Every structure is written in structure tokens, then in C-alpha cells.
Amino acid sequence: MKDFYLEILHVDKNCGARYGILHTPHGDVEVPMFMPVGTLATVKTLSPEEVKSLGAGVILSNTYHLHLRPGEDIVAKAGGLHKFMNYDGPILTDSGGFQVFSLAENRKISEEGVVFKSHLNGDRMLFSPETVMDIEEKLGADIIMAFDECIPYPVDEKYVKNSVERTLRWAKRCKEAHKREGQALFGIVQGGEYEEHRKHCAEELAKMDFPGYSIGGTSIGEPKDVFSKMVDYSVKYLPPEKPRYLMGVGSLDFIFEGIEKGVDMFDCVLPTRIARHGALMTSKGRVNIRDAKYKEDFTPLDDECDCYTCKNYTKAYLRHLYVADETFGKRLLSMHNIRFLIHMMEEARKAIKEDRFLEFKEEMLAKYGSKKGF
């Protein structure tokens, strides 16, 4: 794809962290980057203009949820996701594989695909490589994911082996079914915690020559050391010139671990989800704005943050909005958390260019606390 490629400009001389530009049909974005999640074609409570003002480049939407409502045909009639949600930057859609995985009690996996019940009304549905490609083509995102089987944790090696082979067969079917130009289809590396199977999956996907590659099956309850191995076992067998996307990771310690190993893209609902429950990422560590001690605290949420929330409102006001269940409060808290992570990516990119990412990582985790939920 002439209009989609990764330009690597610098690799930290002390680790695998790399800085570059991801060129897409809807603009160029710097990597490594954090991508806010807009599941239903919206980042909850925020406008597209607000999300962009926070420094966001790529944002995500969810294939499974958009298929259920409003339906991909409606989105296509609107001119695709970019016009439908009025976002002029790059958009990524996942394949729905993780959502189907989360419906474990109501799904049946076969070679054809996955039969499951809608969480909205119980209707029987089928997701296959071909149906998912049809949905994602109609949604029209710049980057789309192949349909894979998200492996649970823990699970025995025999299951992993068989699942990886199915994911590879499905990846091939996705590539054959995908016809729309101007979309970058990513293959997804599975393999659980086993290097042999991660290696096999990554190398076979690389032979299929996808424009980019995702690392799946992580952040689903495994210990941090297992997570680290999963990422390492995937990255080192992927083509270095292609973008690497670690799916569903939003805590600083896991993001930094990925960057150190050479991952370029990250996403997670974490910042907005915890914001709606009053939990904030700040330079002083985690803040629970609902705590009574902030009732008469008329200082900014984070005096080191440059976001709209921190420049204009106090902890006392934010606590008041949260306690009163005001939507404006959820908006302000979401803005802050998204900006916090995006700012961390800006600082990480700067550190990589100066060959000091490892020092930066150690400093930030010591400052923010890797055991405080983010």
C-alpha cells in the first residue's frame, strides 16, 4: 500500500524502542502512540474535536458493537466511519475476536467461524473471516484486523497449538476475502505463553505479507512476567519494517514494556473507563476524586498536566461533579486521563530519539507507581 507504511526514523541504541511515522490515508502519526477507544463510533462523552485536541492520532471503533448497532450498512450509506462520526484522522477497527472470546458461555467455534448470541437480544450470529471482512470493509477504517481466535489464559498447549493453526487459516481467508483498497489489514499473532507457537504464528503471518501485525491474547489476566514473554516471543519474529500493535494495553507499566521491545501502537478503554468511576492518572500517582479529602481542595487535579481539565478546574469542583453524577464531570475526567497517556507517549518518543528510553521508563514508573492500577 503506497498510502500506508511505517517510516522508522530512530531506534534507541540501548533497547528495541523505536520512533517513527505511520503514514495512513487520513494523515501521518508519530509512533509509539496510544490510541483512544471509541467503541460505538465515539470516545465516550467526548467530541471528535476534543479527542484530536488531546493529541490523538488514530482512534478505534469496534466491529462487533457497530455490527449490532447501527449496522455496517448504515455506516456505509453515511460514507464510512470517518464521515459518520465526523473524524478526519486515521481510524482502526478491530475484528470482534476479543468480544466473541468474552462471550465464552454463548459461543461455539468451528472451522467456518464462531456462532454466538448477541448480548443485546440473544439473536444467533455468525462471525467468520469472510463476514468480518465484509463488515470492516463497509465500515471503511484505515486499519482493520483479521478475524482470529483469542486464546484464553491459562490453557493447555494442545489447545494453543490447534487454535494457532485455526487463526492462521482464518488469516489466510481474511486476506483472500479482503478486496477494498486503501485499507491496511493486520494479521494477529496468537500462541499463548509458548514461544514455539508465537514464533510459528508470527513467521507464518509474515509470509502472508500483511501491511502490519497485531499481538493478541495478552492482558487477559496473565501475570506480568508471562505478559512480557508473550510480547517478546511475538515481536522478535515479526518483520521489523512493519508496524506492530499490542492490543488492549493501557497501563503505563505494560505500555512501557511493549515500547522497550519495539511495539509501535497501543489501545485500551482503561483511561475513559476508570475516569467514569472517578479514578485519575496523575503525576502524583492514582487519584480517586470521590474521596472526601478533595471536598475543599481548590488546587488543580495535576499541576504538571497541560490538559483543559487541569488548566481550568479544581479537585473540589471535579469531586462535586462526580458525586452529583454530572456528565460534564465524566467528560473532564476522561479528557485528563486520555491526555495523560498521550503525553506519556510524547515524552517516550522524545526519550527514544535521545537514546534514553530505559532511563525514562524507570523514572516514570518510579514516579507514577506501576502498582497503582496504571
mmCIF file of C-alpha atoms in Angstrom:
data_model
loop_
_atom_site.group_PDB
_atom_site.id
_atom_site.type_symbol
_atom_site.label_atom_id
_atom_site.label_comp_id
_atom_site.label_asym_id
_atom_site.label_seq_id
_atom_site.Cartn_x
_atom_site.Cartn_y
_atom_site.Cartn_z
ATOM 1 C CA MET A 1 0.000 0.000 0.000
ATOM 2 C CA LYS A 2 1.581 3.249 -1.162
ATOM 3 C CA ASP A 3 -0.509 5.329 1.230
ATOM 4 C CA PHE A 4 0.134 3.142 4.283
ATOM 5 C CA TYR A 5 3.584 2.374 5.611
ATOM 6 C CA LEU A 6 5.794 2.799 8.661
ATOM 7 C CA GLU A 7 8.824 5.050 8.377
ATOM 8 C CA ILE A 8 11.270 4.166 11.167
ATOM 9 C CA LEU A 9 13.416 7.177 11.960
ATOM 10 C CA HIS A 10 15.322 6.097 15.045
ATOM 11 C CA VAL A 11 15.857 3.037 17.249
ATOM 12 C CA ASP A 12 17.101 3.553 20.795
ATOM 13 C CA LYS A 13 20.645 2.214 20.900
ATOM 14 C CA ASN A 14 20.037 0.607 24.317
ATOM 15 C CA CYS A 15 16.837 -1.370 23.589
ATOM 16 C CA GLY A 16 14.260 -2.141 20.926
ATOM 17 C CA ALA A 17 12.244 1.067 21.382
ATOM 18 C CA ARG A 18 11.755 2.829 18.071
ATOM 19 C CA TYR A 19 10.482 6.176 16.849
ATOM 20 C CA GLY A 20 8.828 6.694 13.504
ATOM 21 C CA ILE A 21 5.979 7.999 11.405
ATOM 22 C CA LEU A 22 2.994 5.847 10.443
ATOM 23 C CA HIS A 23 1.678 7.089 7.110
ATOM 24 C CA THR A 24 -2.056 6.469 6.550
ATOM 25 C CA PRO A 25 -4.708 7.604 4.044
ATOM 26 C CA HIS A 26 -6.060 10.030 6.678
ATOM 27 C CA GLY A 27 -2.812 11.536 7.860
ATOM 28 C CA ASP A 28 0.564 10.794 9.388
ATOM 29 C CA VAL A 29 1.003 9.944 13.076
ATOM 30 C CA GLU A 30 4.077 9.510 15.238
ATOM 31 C CA VAL A 31 4.833 6.224 16.962
ATOM 32 C CA PRO A 32 4.907 4.841 19.549
ATOM 33 C CA MET A 33 1.373 6.051 20.186
ATOM 34 C CA PHE A 34 -1.642 5.424 22.384
ATOM 35 C CA MET A 35 -4.966 5.171 20.556
ATOM 36 C CA PRO A 36 -8.170 6.144 22.409
ATOM 37 C CA VAL A 37 -11.059 3.699 22.002
ATOM 38 C CA GLY A 38 -14.370 4.814 20.513
ATOM 39 C CA THR A 39 -16.269 1.525 20.695
ATOM 40 C CA LEU A 40 -19.545 2.729 19.179
ATOM 41 C CA ALA A 41 -18.008 5.318 16.838
ATOM 42 C CA THR A 42 -17.477 7.716 19.741
ATOM 43 C CA VAL A 43 -14.948 8.097 22.535
ATOM 44 C CA LYS A 44 -17.432 8.155 25.404
ATOM 45 C CA THR A 45 -18.605 11.669 26.372
ATOM 46 C CA LEU A 46 -16.065 13.420 24.090
ATOM 47 C CA SER A 47 -16.413 15.050 20.670
ATOM 48 C CA PRO A 48 -14.021 14.170 17.833
ATOM 49 C CA GLU A 49 -12.600 17.689 18.016
ATOM 50 C CA GLU A 50 -11.877 17.262 21.734
ATOM 51 C CA VAL A 51 -10.191 13.904 21.189
ATOM 52 C CA LYS A 52 -7.984 15.396 18.498
ATOM 53 C CA SER A 53 -7.140 18.394 20.707
ATOM 54 C CA LEU A 54 -5.761 15.946 23.281
ATOM 55 C CA GLY A 55 -3.121 14.870 20.773
ATOM 56 C CA ALA A 56 -4.803 11.709 19.500
ATOM 57 C CA GLY A 57 -3.954 10.394 16.067
ATOM 58 C CA VAL A 58 -5.573 7.025 15.407
ATOM 59 C CA ILE A 59 -8.769 6.161 17.277
ATOM 60 C CA LEU A 60 -10.509 2.792 17.458
ATOM 61 C CA SER A 61 -14.017 1.557 16.817
ATOM 62 C CA ASN A 62 -15.428 -1.895 17.461
ATOM 63 C CA THR A 63 -16.593 -4.168 14.651
ATOM 64 C CA TYR A 64 -18.819 -6.364 16.826
ATOM 65 C CA HIS A 65 -20.666 -3.498 18.510
ATOM 66 C CA LEU A 66 -21.098 -1.475 15.314
ATOM 67 C CA HIS A 67 -22.413 -4.559 13.522
ATOM 68 C CA LEU A 68 -25.122 -4.833 16.179
ATOM 69 C CA ARG A 69 -25.961 -1.123 16.070
ATOM 70 C CA PRO A 70 -26.384 0.788 13.881
ATOM 71 C CA GLY A 71 -25.140 -1.863 11.420
ATOM 72 C CA GLU A 72 -22.360 -1.606 8.866
ATOM 73 C CA ASP A 73 -24.796 -0.875 6.021
ATOM 74 C CA ILE A 74 -25.976 2.301 7.759
ATOM 75 C CA VAL A 75 -22.356 3.393 8.282
ATOM 76 C CA ALA A 76 -21.552 2.657 4.637
ATOM 77 C CA LYS A 77 -24.544 4.719 3.461
ATOM 78 C CA ALA A 78 -23.258 7.595 5.594
ATOM 79 C CA GLY A 79 -19.972 7.454 3.693
ATOM 80 C CA GLY A 80 -17.997 5.282 6.113
ATOM 81 C CA LEU A 81 -16.871 5.777 9.690
ATOM 82 C CA HIS A 82 -14.908 8.957 9.024
ATOM 83 C CA LYS A 83 -17.974 10.818 7.776
ATOM 84 C CA PHE A 84 -20.418 9.032 10.078
ATOM 85 C CA MET A 85 -18.569 10.096 13.242
ATOM 86 C CA ASN A 86 -17.005 13.266 11.779
ATOM 87 C CA TYR A 87 -13.412 12.266 12.480
ATOM 88 C CA ASP A 88 -10.887 13.223 9.823
ATOM 89 C CA GLY A 89 -7.914 11.362 11.319
ATOM 90 C CA PRO A 90 -6.983 7.691 10.935
ATOM 91 C CA ILE A 91 -9.413 5.093 12.316
ATOM 92 C CA LEU A 92 -8.798 1.454 13.247
ATOM 93 C CA THR A 93 -11.434 -1.234 13.657
ATOM 94 C CA ASP A 94 -10.812 -4.499 15.470
ATOM 95 C CA SER A 95 -12.305 -7.742 14.197
ATOM 96 C CA GLY A 96 -14.610 -8.516 17.093
ATOM 97 C CA GLY A 97 -12.498 -11.537 18.031
ATOM 98 C CA PHE A 98 -11.996 -10.415 21.627
ATOM 99 C CA GLN A 99 -15.683 -9.600 22.081
ATOM 100 C CA VAL A 100 -16.627 -13.053 20.823
ATOM 101 C CA PHE A 101 -13.996 -14.524 23.169
ATOM 102 C CA SER A 102 -15.651 -12.709 26.083
ATOM 103 C CA LEU A 103 -18.960 -14.425 25.236
ATOM 104 C CA ALA A 104 -17.440 -17.817 26.086
ATOM 105 C CA GLU A 105 -20.640 -19.258 27.572
ATOM 106 C CA ASN A 106 -22.651 -18.411 24.480
ATOM 107 C CA ARG A 107 -20.346 -19.268 21.596
ATOM 108 C CA LYS A 108 -19.314 -22.264 19.518
ATOM 109 C CA ILE A 109 -16.102 -22.286 17.480
ATOM 110 C CA SER A 110 -15.816 -24.270 14.244
ATOM 111 C CA GLU A 111 -13.665 -24.094 11.145
ATOM 112 C CA GLU A 112 -16.296 -21.904 9.495
ATOM 113 C CA GLY A 113 -16.169 -19.305 12.244
ATOM 114 C CA VAL A 114 -17.859 -18.568 15.574
ATOM 115 C CA VAL A 115 -21.561 -18.898 16.278
ATOM 116 C CA PHE A 116 -22.677 -16.854 19.262
ATOM 117 C CA LYS A 117 -25.611 -14.989 20.753
ATOM 118 C CA SER A 118 -25.939 -11.234 20.680
ATOM 119 C CA HIS A 119 -25.511 -9.711 24.134
ATOM 120 C CA LEU A 120 -28.309 -7.268 23.242
ATOM 121 C CA ASN A 121 -31.193 -9.559 22.304
ATOM 122 C CA GLY A 122 -29.889 -13.129 22.207
ATOM 123 C CA ASP A 123 -30.072 -13.438 18.409
ATOM 124 C CA ARG A 124 -27.909 -16.159 16.904
ATOM 125 C CA MET A 125 -24.995 -14.730 14.912
ATOM 126 C CA LEU A 126 -22.051 -15.999 12.875
ATOM 127 C CA PHE A 127 -18.689 -14.290 12.591
ATOM 128 C CA SER A 128 -16.360 -15.822 10.022
ATOM 129 C CA PRO A 129 -13.272 -14.415 8.281
ATOM 130 C CA GLU A 130 -15.434 -13.565 5.280
ATOM 131 C CA THR A 131 -18.300 -11.905 7.184
ATOM 132 C CA VAL A 132 -15.880 -9.890 9.325
ATOM 133 C CA MET A 133 -14.021 -8.642 6.245
ATOM 134 C CA ASP A 134 -17.328 -7.603 4.709
ATOM 135 C CA ILE A 135 -18.279 -5.673 7.856
ATOM 136 C CA GLU A 136 -14.898 -3.967 8.174
ATOM 137 C CA GLU A 137 -14.806 -3.023 4.501
ATOM 138 C CA LYS A 138 -18.203 -1.341 4.834
ATOM 139 C CA LEU A 139 -17.118 0.481 7.999
ATOM 140 C CA GLY A 140 -14.195 1.808 5.986
ATOM 141 C CA ALA A 141 -11.452 2.292 8.597
ATOM 142 C CA ASP A 142 -7.838 2.891 7.550
ATOM 143 C CA ILE A 143 -6.585 -0.087 9.575
ATOM 144 C CA ILE A 144 -8.565 -3.279 10.079
ATOM 145 C CA MET A 145 -7.892 -6.536 11.928
ATOM 146 C CA ALA A 146 -8.049 -10.100 10.702
ATOM 147 C CA PHE A 147 -10.502 -12.389 12.491
ATOM 148 C CA ASP A 148 -8.671 -14.593 14.987
ATOM 149 C CA GLU A 149 -9.371 -16.849 17.930
ATOM 150 C CA CYS A 150 -8.379 -15.087 21.124
ATOM 151 C CA ILE A 151 -6.790 -17.772 23.293
ATOM 152 C CA PRO A 152 -7.783 -17.732 26.986
ATOM 153 C CA TYR A 153 -5.281 -17.855 29.841
ATOM 154 C CA PRO A 154 -4.325 -20.295 31.190
ATOM 155 C CA VAL A 155 -4.890 -23.074 28.689
ATOM 156 C CA ASP A 156 -3.038 -26.277 27.800
ATOM 157 C CA GLU A 157 -0.505 -26.343 24.978
ATOM 158 C CA LYS A 158 -2.507 -28.722 22.792
ATOM 159 C CA TYR A 159 -5.386 -26.247 22.704
ATOM 160 C CA VAL A 160 -2.953 -23.418 21.887
ATOM 161 C CA LYS A 161 -1.395 -25.358 19.008
ATOM 162 C CA ASN A 162 -4.744 -26.167 17.407
ATOM 163 C CA SER A 163 -6.024 -22.628 17.964
ATOM 164 C CA VAL A 164 -2.964 -21.051 16.349
ATOM 165 C CA GLU A 165 -3.369 -23.206 13.266
ATOM 166 C CA ARG A 166 -7.013 -22.138 13.021
ATOM 167 C CA THR A 167 -6.048 -18.471 13.437
ATOM 168 C CA LEU A 168 -3.542 -18.865 10.583
ATOM 169 C CA ARG A 169 -6.141 -20.480 8.327
ATOM 170 C CA TRP A 170 -8.568 -17.705 9.174
ATOM 171 C CA ALA A 171 -5.885 -15.078 8.491
ATOM 172 C CA LYS A 172 -5.368 -16.508 5.012
ATOM 173 C CA ARG A 173 -9.118 -16.454 4.380
ATOM 174 C CA CYS A 174 -9.296 -12.846 5.580
ATOM 175 C CA LYS A 175 -6.531 -11.834 3.179
ATOM 176 C CA GLU A 176 -8.281 -13.593 0.300
ATOM 177 C CA ALA A 177 -11.660 -12.054 1.172
ATOM 178 C CA HIS A 178 -10.383 -8.507 1.694
ATOM 179 C CA LYS A 179 -10.805 -6.530 -1.524
ATOM 180 C CA ARG A 180 -11.176 -2.889 -0.528
ATOM 181 C CA GLU A 181 -8.257 -0.669 -1.467
ATOM 182 C CA GLY A 182 -6.920 1.923 0.944
ATOM 183 C CA GLN A 183 -7.301 -0.322 3.986
ATOM 184 C CA ALA A 184 -4.381 -1.897 5.851
ATOM 185 C CA LEU A 185 -5.280 -5.399 7.035
ATOM 186 C CA PHE A 186 -3.263 -6.547 10.071
ATOM 187 C CA GLY A 187 -2.609 -10.178 10.955
ATOM 188 C CA ILE A 188 -2.849 -11.079 14.649
ATOM 189 C CA VAL A 189 -0.177 -13.137 16.417
ATOM 190 C CA GLN A 190 -1.516 -15.679 18.903
ATOM 191 C CA GLY A 191 0.255 -18.530 20.695
ATOM 192 C CA GLY A 192 -0.409 -18.054 24.392
ATOM 193 C CA GLU A 193 2.670 -18.168 26.589
ATOM 194 C CA TYR A 194 4.540 -20.633 24.355
ATOM 195 C CA GLU A 195 7.443 -19.287 22.302
ATOM 196 C CA GLU A 196 7.268 -22.127 19.800
ATOM 197 C CA HIS A 197 3.692 -21.280 18.887
ATOM 198 C CA ARG A 198 4.161 -17.485 18.969
ATOM 199 C CA LYS A 199 7.178 -17.915 16.673
ATOM 200 C CA HIS A 200 5.294 -20.181 14.300
ATOM 201 C CA CYS A 201 2.294 -17.852 14.171
ATOM 202 C CA ALA A 202 4.403 -14.716 13.630
ATOM 203 C CA GLU A 203 6.552 -16.286 10.925
ATOM 204 C CA GLU A 204 3.595 -17.720 9.029
ATOM 205 C CA LEU A 205 1.749 -14.402 9.163
ATOM 206 C CA ALA A 206 4.896 -12.652 7.939
ATOM 207 C CA LYS A 207 4.925 -14.958 4.910
ATOM 208 C CA MET A 208 1.420 -13.709 4.086
ATOM 209 C CA ASP A 209 2.885 -10.186 3.913
ATOM 210 C CA PHE A 210 0.301 -8.185 5.854
ATOM 211 C CA PRO A 211 0.797 -4.386 5.973
ATOM 212 C CA GLY A 212 1.069 -4.647 9.776
ATOM 213 C CA TYR A 213 0.820 -7.067 12.672
ATOM 214 C CA SER A 214 -1.016 -7.164 15.986
ATOM 215 C CA ILE A 215 -0.083 -9.035 19.137
ATOM 216 C CA GLY A 216 -3.161 -10.666 20.613
ATOM 217 C CA GLY A 217 -4.028 -12.813 23.601
ATOM 218 C CA THR A 218 -2.377 -10.571 26.206
ATOM 219 C CA SER A 219 -3.756 -8.546 29.134
ATOM 220 C CA ILE A 220 -6.413 -11.162 29.832
ATOM 221 C CA GLY A 221 -5.358 -12.000 33.379
ATOM 222 C CA GLU A 222 -1.850 -13.359 32.948
ATOM 223 C CA PRO A 223 0.953 -12.300 35.358
ATOM 224 C CA LYS A 224 3.244 -9.506 34.209
ATOM 225 C CA ASP A 225 6.188 -11.843 33.579
ATOM 226 C CA VAL A 226 4.011 -14.004 31.325
ATOM 227 C CA PHE A 227 2.760 -10.900 29.515
ATOM 228 C CA SER A 228 6.341 -9.823 28.925
ATOM 229 C CA LYS A 229 7.231 -13.211 27.445
ATOM 230 C CA MET A 230 4.165 -13.169 25.176
ATOM 231 C CA VAL A 231 5.179 -9.811 23.735
ATOM 232 C CA ASP A 232 8.835 -10.771 23.372
ATOM 233 C CA TYR A 233 8.003 -14.103 21.727
ATOM 234 C CA SER A 234 5.878 -12.243 19.159
ATOM 235 C CA VAL A 235 7.911 -9.127 18.367
ATOM 236 C CA LYS A 236 11.232 -10.786 17.653
ATOM 237 C CA TYR A 237 9.765 -12.898 14.849
ATOM 238 C CA LEU A 238 7.868 -10.092 13.092
ATOM 239 C CA PRO A 239 9.199 -8.073 10.137
ATOM 240 C CA PRO A 240 10.996 -5.021 11.583
ATOM 241 C CA GLU A 241 9.808 -2.702 8.815
ATOM 242 C CA LYS A 242 6.089 -3.263 9.537
ATOM 243 C CA PRO A 243 4.042 -1.607 12.333
ATOM 244 C CA ARG A 244 3.441 -3.628 15.499
ATOM 245 C CA TYR A 245 0.267 -3.193 17.513
ATOM 246 C CA LEU A 246 -0.181 -4.527 21.066
ATOM 247 C CA MET A 247 -3.916 -4.855 21.551
ATOM 248 C CA GLY A 248 -5.855 -3.839 24.650
ATOM 249 C CA VAL A 249 -2.986 -2.466 26.758
ATOM 250 C CA GLY A 250 -3.461 0.785 28.671
ATOM 251 C CA SER A 251 -1.442 0.660 31.900
ATOM 252 C CA LEU A 252 1.866 2.514 31.908
ATOM 253 C CA ASP A 253 3.981 -0.430 33.005
ATOM 254 C CA PHE A 254 2.623 -2.700 30.245
ATOM 255 C CA ILE A 255 2.849 0.065 27.620
ATOM 256 C CA PHE A 256 6.458 0.826 28.514
ATOM 257 C CA GLU A 257 7.289 -2.882 28.445
ATOM 258 C CA GLY A 258 5.914 -3.042 24.913
ATOM 259 C CA ILE A 259 7.743 0.066 23.740
ATOM 260 C CA GLU A 260 11.029 -1.298 25.074
ATOM 261 C CA LYS A 261 10.547 -4.412 22.949
ATOM 262 C CA GLY A 262 9.718 -2.474 19.778
ATOM 263 C CA VAL A 263 5.925 -2.122 19.793
ATOM 264 C CA ASP A 264 4.522 0.925 17.989
ATOM 265 C CA MET A 265 0.788 1.055 18.763
ATOM 266 C CA PHE A 266 -1.326 0.606 21.883
ATOM 267 C CA ASP A 267 -5.016 0.940 22.732
ATOM 268 C CA CYS A 268 -7.297 0.399 25.702
ATOM 269 C CA VAL A 269 -10.610 1.533 27.186
ATOM 270 C CA LEU A 270 -8.803 1.912 30.537
ATOM 271 C CA PRO A 271 -8.373 5.710 30.680
ATOM 272 C CA THR A 272 -12.001 6.541 29.953
ATOM 273 C CA ARG A 273 -13.450 3.583 31.857
ATOM 274 C CA ILE A 274 -11.657 4.363 35.124
ATOM 275 C CA ALA A 275 -12.335 8.089 34.634
ATOM 276 C CA ARG A 276 -16.065 7.412 34.674
ATOM 277 C CA HIS A 277 -15.520 5.754 38.047
ATOM 278 C CA GLY A 278 -13.556 8.687 39.428
ATOM 279 C CA ALA A 279 -10.032 7.255 39.052
ATOM 280 C CA LEU A 280 -7.374 9.538 37.582
ATOM 281 C CA MET A 281 -3.831 9.058 36.330
ATOM 282 C CA THR A 282 -1.690 11.912 37.658
ATOM 283 C CA SER A 283 1.934 12.879 38.201
ATOM 284 C CA LYS A 284 1.424 12.135 41.911
ATOM 285 C CA GLY A 285 0.034 8.659 41.266
ATOM 286 C CA ARG A 286 -3.558 7.488 41.227
ATOM 287 C CA VAL A 287 -6.213 9.919 42.475
ATOM 288 C CA ASN A 288 -9.710 8.809 43.452
ATOM 289 C CA ILE A 289 -11.633 12.040 43.030
ATOM 290 C CA ARG A 290 -14.585 10.736 45.036
ATOM 291 C CA ASP A 291 -12.501 10.802 48.250
ATOM 292 C CA ALA A 292 -13.822 13.243 50.853
ATOM 293 C CA LYS A 293 -10.396 14.830 51.284
ATOM 294 C CA TYR A 294 -10.883 16.642 47.958
ATOM 295 C CA LYS A 295 -14.138 18.317 49.021
ATOM 296 C CA GLU A 296 -12.345 21.577 49.833
ATOM 297 C CA ASP A 297 -9.246 21.105 47.680
ATOM 298 C CA PHE A 298 -9.163 24.081 45.338
ATOM 299 C CA THR A 299 -5.944 23.104 43.543
ATOM 300 C CA PRO A 300 -5.692 21.650 40.019
ATOM 301 C CA LEU A 301 -6.052 17.908 39.579
ATOM 302 C CA ASP A 302 -2.456 17.719 38.313
ATOM 303 C CA ASP A 303 -0.256 20.809 38.235
ATOM 304 C CA GLU A 304 2.102 19.077 35.778
ATOM 305 C CA CYS A 305 -0.633 18.397 33.224
ATOM 306 C CA ASP A 306 -1.468 20.703 30.305
ATOM 307 C CA CYS A 307 -4.984 19.390 29.636
ATOM 308 C CA TYR A 308 -8.114 21.552 29.611
ATOM 309 C CA THR A 309 -9.325 19.986 32.853
ATOM 310 C CA CYS A 310 -6.194 20.720 34.822
ATOM 311 C CA LYS A 311 -5.822 24.247 33.462
ATOM 312 C CA ASN A 312 -9.388 25.268 34.335
ATOM 313 C CA TYR A 313 -10.864 23.246 37.209
ATOM 314 C CA THR A 314 -10.096 22.254 40.796
ATOM 315 C CA LYS A 315 -10.288 18.921 42.565
ATOM 316 C CA ALA A 316 -13.163 20.270 44.665
ATOM 317 C CA TYR A 317 -15.211 21.075 41.554
ATOM 318 C CA LEU A 318 -14.363 17.755 39.893
ATOM 319 C CA ARG A 319 -15.362 15.890 43.045
ATOM 320 C CA HIS A 320 -18.631 17.831 43.182
ATOM 321 C CA LEU A 321 -19.421 16.877 39.568
ATOM 322 C CA TYR A 322 -18.568 13.237 40.232
ATOM 323 C CA VAL A 323 -20.665 12.997 43.408
ATOM 324 C CA ALA A 324 -23.561 14.729 41.645
ATOM 325 C CA ASP A 325 -23.202 12.290 38.714
ATOM 326 C CA GLU A 326 -22.908 15.126 36.228
ATOM 327 C CA THR A 327 -21.943 14.179 32.682
ATOM 328 C CA PHE A 328 -19.631 17.196 32.475
ATOM 329 C CA GLY A 329 -17.536 15.658 35.236
ATOM 330 C CA LYS A 330 -17.125 12.412 33.311
ATOM 331 C CA ARG A 331 -16.093 14.430 30.272
ATOM 332 C CA LEU A 332 -13.450 16.379 32.192
ATOM 333 C CA LEU A 333 -12.024 13.294 33.867
ATOM 334 C CA SER A 334 -11.916 11.389 30.563
ATOM 335 C CA MET A 335 -10.123 14.275 28.871
ATOM 336 C CA HIS A 336 -7.470 14.250 31.562
ATOM 337 C CA ASN A 337 -6.791 10.510 31.520
ATOM 338 C CA ILE A 338 -6.530 10.363 27.732
ATOM 339 C CA ARG A 339 -4.237 13.378 27.672
ATOM 340 C CA PHE A 340 -2.097 11.831 30.426
ATOM 341 C CA LEU A 341 -1.374 8.710 28.367
ATOM 342 C CA ILE A 342 -0.883 10.606 25.119
ATOM 343 C CA HIS A 343 1.529 12.974 26.877
ATOM 344 C CA MET A 344 3.447 9.945 28.170
ATOM 345 C CA MET A 345 3.773 8.776 24.567
ATOM 346 C CA GLU A 346 5.073 12.192 23.527
ATOM 347 C CA GLU A 347 7.702 12.038 26.246
ATOM 348 C CA ALA A 348 8.557 8.434 25.359
ATOM 349 C CA ARG A 349 9.147 9.402 21.723
ATOM 350 C CA LYS A 350 11.445 12.203 22.818
ATOM 351 C CA ALA A 351 13.382 9.812 25.069
ATOM 352 C CA ILE A 352 13.782 7.278 22.255
ATOM 353 C CA LYS A 353 15.204 9.914 19.924
ATOM 354 C CA GLU A 354 17.727 10.789 22.657
ATOM 355 C CA ASP A 355 18.629 7.108 23.324
ATOM 356 C CA ARG A 356 17.395 7.268 26.923
ATOM 357 C CA PHE A 357 14.144 5.337 26.878
ATOM 358 C CA LEU A 358 15.225 2.849 29.550
ATOM 359 C CA GLU A 359 16.063 5.691 31.941
ATOM 360 C CA PHE A 360 12.778 7.402 31.094
ATOM 361 C CA LYS A 361 10.813 4.211 31.732
ATOM 362 C CA GLU A 362 12.446 3.678 35.127
ATOM 363 C CA GLU A 363 11.897 7.297 36.125
ATOM 364 C CA MET A 364 8.239 7.359 35.112
ATOM 365 C CA LEU A 365 7.324 4.080 36.798
ATOM 366 C CA ALA A 366 9.060 5.190 39.987
ATOM 367 C CA LYS A 367 7.202 8.488 39.853
ATOM 368 C CA TYR A 368 3.733 7.277 38.946
ATOM 369 C CA GLY A 369 3.858 3.871 40.574
ATOM 370 C CA SER A 370 3.443 0.745 38.466
ATOM 371 C CA LYS A 371 1.357 -0.938 41.162
ATOM 372 C CA LYS A 372 -1.360 1.688 41.364
ATOM 373 C CA GLY A 373 -3.579 0.480 38.575
ATOM 374 C CA PHE A 374 -1.899 2.209 35.654
#
